[in-house]
mmCIF file of C-alpha atoms in Angstrom:
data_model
loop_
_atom_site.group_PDB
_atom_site.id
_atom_site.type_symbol
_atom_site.label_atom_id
_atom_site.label_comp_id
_atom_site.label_asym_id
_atom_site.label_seq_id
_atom_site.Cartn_x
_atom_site.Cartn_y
_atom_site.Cartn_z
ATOM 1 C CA UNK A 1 30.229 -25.736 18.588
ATOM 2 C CA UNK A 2 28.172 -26.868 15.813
ATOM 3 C CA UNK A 3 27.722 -23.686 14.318
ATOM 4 C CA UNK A 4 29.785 -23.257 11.585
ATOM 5 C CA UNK A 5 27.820 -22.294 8.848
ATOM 6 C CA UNK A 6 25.184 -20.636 10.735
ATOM 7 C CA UNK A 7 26.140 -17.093 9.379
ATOM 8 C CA UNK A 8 26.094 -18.049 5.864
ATOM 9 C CA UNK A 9 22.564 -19.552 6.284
ATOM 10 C CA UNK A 10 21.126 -16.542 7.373
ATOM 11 C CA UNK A 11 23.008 -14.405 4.917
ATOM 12 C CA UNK A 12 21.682 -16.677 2.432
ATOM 13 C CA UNK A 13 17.914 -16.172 3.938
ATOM 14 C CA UNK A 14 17.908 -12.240 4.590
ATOM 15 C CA UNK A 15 19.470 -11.639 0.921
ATOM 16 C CA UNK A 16 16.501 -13.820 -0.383
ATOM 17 C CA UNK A 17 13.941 -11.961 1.697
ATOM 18 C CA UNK A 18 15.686 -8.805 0.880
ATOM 19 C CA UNK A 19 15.488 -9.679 -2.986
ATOM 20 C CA UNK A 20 11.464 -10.180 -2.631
ATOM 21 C CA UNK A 21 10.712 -6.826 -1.071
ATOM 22 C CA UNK A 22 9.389 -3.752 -3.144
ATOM 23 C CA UNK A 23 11.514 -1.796 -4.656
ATOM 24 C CA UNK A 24 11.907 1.934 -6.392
ATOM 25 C CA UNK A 25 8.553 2.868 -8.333
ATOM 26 C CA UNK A 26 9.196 1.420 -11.717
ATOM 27 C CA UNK A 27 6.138 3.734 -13.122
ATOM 28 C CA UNK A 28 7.312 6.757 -15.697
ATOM 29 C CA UNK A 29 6.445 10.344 -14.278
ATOM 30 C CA UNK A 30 3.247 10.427 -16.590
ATOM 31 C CA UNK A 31 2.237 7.050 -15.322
ATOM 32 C CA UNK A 32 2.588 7.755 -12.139
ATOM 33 C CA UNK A 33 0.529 11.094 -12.296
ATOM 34 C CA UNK A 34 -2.486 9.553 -13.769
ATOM 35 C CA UNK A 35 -2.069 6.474 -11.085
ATOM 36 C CA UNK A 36 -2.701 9.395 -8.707
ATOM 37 C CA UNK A 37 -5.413 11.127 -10.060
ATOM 38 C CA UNK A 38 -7.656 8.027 -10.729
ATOM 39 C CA UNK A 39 -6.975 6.430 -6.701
ATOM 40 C CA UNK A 40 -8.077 10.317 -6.084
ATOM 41 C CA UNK A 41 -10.963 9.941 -8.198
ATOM 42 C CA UNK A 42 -12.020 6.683 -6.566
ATOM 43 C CA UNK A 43 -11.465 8.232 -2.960
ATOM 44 C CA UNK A 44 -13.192 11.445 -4.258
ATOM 45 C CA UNK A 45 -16.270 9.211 -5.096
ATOM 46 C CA UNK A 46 -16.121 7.170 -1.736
ATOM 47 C CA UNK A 47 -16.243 10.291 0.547
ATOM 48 C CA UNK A 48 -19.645 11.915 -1.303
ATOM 49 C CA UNK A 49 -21.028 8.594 -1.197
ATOM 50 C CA UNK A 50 -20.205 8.245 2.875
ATOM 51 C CA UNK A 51 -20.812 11.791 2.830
ATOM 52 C CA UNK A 52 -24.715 11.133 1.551
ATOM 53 C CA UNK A 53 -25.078 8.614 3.832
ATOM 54 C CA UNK A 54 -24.039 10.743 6.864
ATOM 55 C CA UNK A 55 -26.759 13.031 5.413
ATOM 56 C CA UNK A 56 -29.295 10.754 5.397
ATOM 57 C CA UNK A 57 -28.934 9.605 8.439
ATOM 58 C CA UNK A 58 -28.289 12.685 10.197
ATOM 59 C CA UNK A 59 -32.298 13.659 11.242
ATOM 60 C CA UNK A 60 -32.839 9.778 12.595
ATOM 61 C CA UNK A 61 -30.334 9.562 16.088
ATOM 62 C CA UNK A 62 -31.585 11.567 19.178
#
């Protein structure tokens, strides 16, 4: 029985690896909003360009 502090280790470790993990959103309401509108933007942007492509491409496969 040489396991007497085994529970306290890995308190020790998941309380560690607990403290490292994300938390809440730390961003203010107004912060937040325009976080959202410019990843929408950038999506917004990807889809016409892969939606130009698709275009473009659309006459070539038989």
């Amino acid at each position: 029985m040489a396991r007497g502090n085994q529970r306290d280790k890995a308190r020790e470790k998941n309380l560690k690896e607990a403290a490292g993990k994300k938390g809440k959103n730390t961003q203010t309401g107004t912060e937040f909003a325009r976080t959202k509108e410019d990843q929408a933007a950038i999506m917004r942007a990807k889809q016409a360009a892969a939606d130009a492509k698709k275009g473009e491409g659309a006459g070539t496969k038989k």
